[in-house]
């Protein structure tokens, strides 16, 4: 059975029962015998596939980046947070001094 809608879409139905339900705008996922219902409510036993567990590599190899060597990277990783904070504060101070000099020169 074929049905044509106003927007020129065509639908092919197996029987009058399905055509009637389509006309009533019933959702297939709410009708127990449809494939949509079985899929939504996980009733389809044939397609159940168990996912493989991924292995977590605990010993990931350490590699150097393009600009930084491995020694530099390990040194940075082992650096204490307070040392890193002090270096950051020093860098900020230098930037502020540079900006102050620029402002002073413009006036």
Short mmCIF file of C-alpha atoms in Angstrom, two decimals:
data_model
loop_
_atom_site.label_atom_id
_atom_site.label_comp_id
_atom_site.label_asym_id
_atom_site.label_seq_id
_atom_site.Cartn_x
_atom_site.Cartn_y
_atom_site.Cartn_z
CA UNK A 1 0.00 0.00 0.00
CA UNK A 2 1.43 3.32 -1.06
CA UNK A 3 0.55 6.71 0.44
CA UNK A 4 1.40 10.13 -0.98
CA UNK A 5 1.59 13.21 1.23
CA UNK A 6 1.01 16.81 0.16
CA UNK A 7 4.72 17.55 0.07
CA UNK A 8 5.13 14.74 -2.53
CA UNK A 9 6.69 12.25 -0.11
CA UNK A 10 5.69 8.65 -0.67
CA UNK A 11 5.39 5.92 1.94
CA UNK A 12 5.03 2.20 1.32
CA UNK A 13 3.12 0.19 3.92
CA UNK A 14 2.78 -3.58 4.33
CA UNK A 15 -0.87 -3.54 5.32
CA UNK A 16 -3.82 -1.37 6.33
CA UNK A 17 -2.99 -1.68 10.04
CA UNK A 18 0.37 0.02 9.58
CA UNK A 19 -1.13 2.62 7.25
CA UNK A 20 -3.83 3.39 9.82
CA UNK A 21 -1.29 3.82 12.63
CA UNK A 22 0.79 6.11 10.39
CA UNK A 23 -2.33 8.17 9.66
CA UNK A 24 -3.00 8.49 13.39
CA UNK A 25 0.59 9.77 13.81
CA UNK A 26 1.44 7.02 16.29
CA UNK A 27 5.12 6.79 17.10
CA UNK A 28 6.55 3.40 16.09
CA UNK A 29 8.76 3.39 19.19
CA UNK A 30 5.64 3.20 21.38
CA UNK A 31 4.06 0.26 19.57
CA UNK A 32 5.40 -2.96 21.09
CA UNK A 33 5.67 -5.12 17.96
CA UNK A 34 7.67 -2.66 15.81
CA UNK A 35 11.41 -2.82 15.21
CA UNK A 36 11.72 0.77 16.45
CA UNK A 37 10.21 -0.24 19.80
CA UNK A 38 12.49 -3.27 20.10
CA UNK A 39 15.53 -1.15 19.29
CA UNK A 40 14.61 1.63 21.75
CA UNK A 41 13.81 -0.78 24.59
CA UNK A 42 16.89 -2.95 23.91
CA UNK A 43 14.90 -6.08 23.09
CA UNK A 44 17.00 -7.03 20.08
CA UNK A 45 19.24 -9.84 21.33
CA UNK A 46 21.04 -10.58 18.06
CA UNK A 47 22.94 -7.29 17.82
CA UNK A 48 24.27 -7.18 21.39
CA UNK A 49 28.04 -6.82 21.15
CA UNK A 50 30.29 -6.68 24.16
CA UNK A 51 32.84 -3.88 23.98
CA UNK A 52 36.47 -4.74 24.43
CA UNK A 53 38.20 -3.27 27.45
CA UNK A 54 41.05 -0.97 26.61
CA UNK A 55 44.40 -1.57 28.17
CA UNK A 56 45.80 1.42 30.01
CA UNK A 57 49.50 1.80 29.43
CA UNK A 58 50.94 2.73 32.80
CA UNK A 59 54.48 3.02 31.47
CA UNK A 60 53.92 5.57 28.74
CA UNK A 61 57.22 6.47 27.15
CA UNK A 62 58.49 9.98 27.67
CA UNK A 63 59.44 11.76 24.45
CA UNK A 64 60.83 15.16 23.64
CA UNK A 65 58.86 17.77 21.74
CA UNK A 66 60.06 19.75 18.75
CA UNK A 67 61.60 22.63 20.68
CA UNK A 68 62.22 21.07 24.11
CA UNK A 69 64.55 18.18 24.83
CA UNK A 70 63.69 15.37 27.21
CA UNK A 71 66.07 16.67 29.89
CA UNK A 72 64.40 20.09 29.89
CA UNK A 73 60.95 18.51 30.17
CA UNK A 74 61.88 16.23 33.07
CA UNK A 75 63.53 19.16 34.83
CA UNK A 76 60.34 21.24 34.47
CA UNK A 77 58.15 18.36 35.72
CA UNK A 78 60.27 17.86 38.83
CA UNK A 79 60.34 21.60 39.60
CA UNK A 80 58.55 22.60 42.79
CA UNK A 81 55.38 24.74 42.49
CA UNK A 82 56.81 27.59 44.59
CA UNK A 83 59.88 27.81 42.30
CA UNK A 84 57.58 27.92 39.28
CA UNK A 85 55.44 30.64 40.92
CA UNK A 86 58.54 32.71 41.70
CA UNK A 87 59.70 32.45 38.07
CA UNK A 88 56.25 33.50 36.87
CA UNK A 89 56.24 36.48 39.24
CA UNK A 90 59.71 37.51 38.02
CA UNK A 91 58.57 37.33 34.39
CA UNK A 92 55.50 39.45 35.19
CA UNK A 93 57.68 42.02 36.94
CA UNK A 94 59.93 42.28 33.88
CA UNK A 95 56.93 42.74 31.58
CA UNK A 96 55.49 45.47 33.82
CA UNK A 97 58.85 47.27 33.89
CA UNK A 98 59.07 47.13 30.09
CA UNK A 99 55.53 48.50 29.75
CA UNK A 100 56.29 51.27 32.26
CA UNK A 101 59.38 52.27 30.25
CA UNK A 102 57.31 52.37 27.05
CA UNK A 103 54.66 54.57 28.70
CA UNK A 104 57.31 56.85 30.19
CA UNK A 105 58.98 57.31 26.78
CA UNK A 106 55.73 58.23 25.02
CA UNK A 107 54.78 61.07 27.40
#
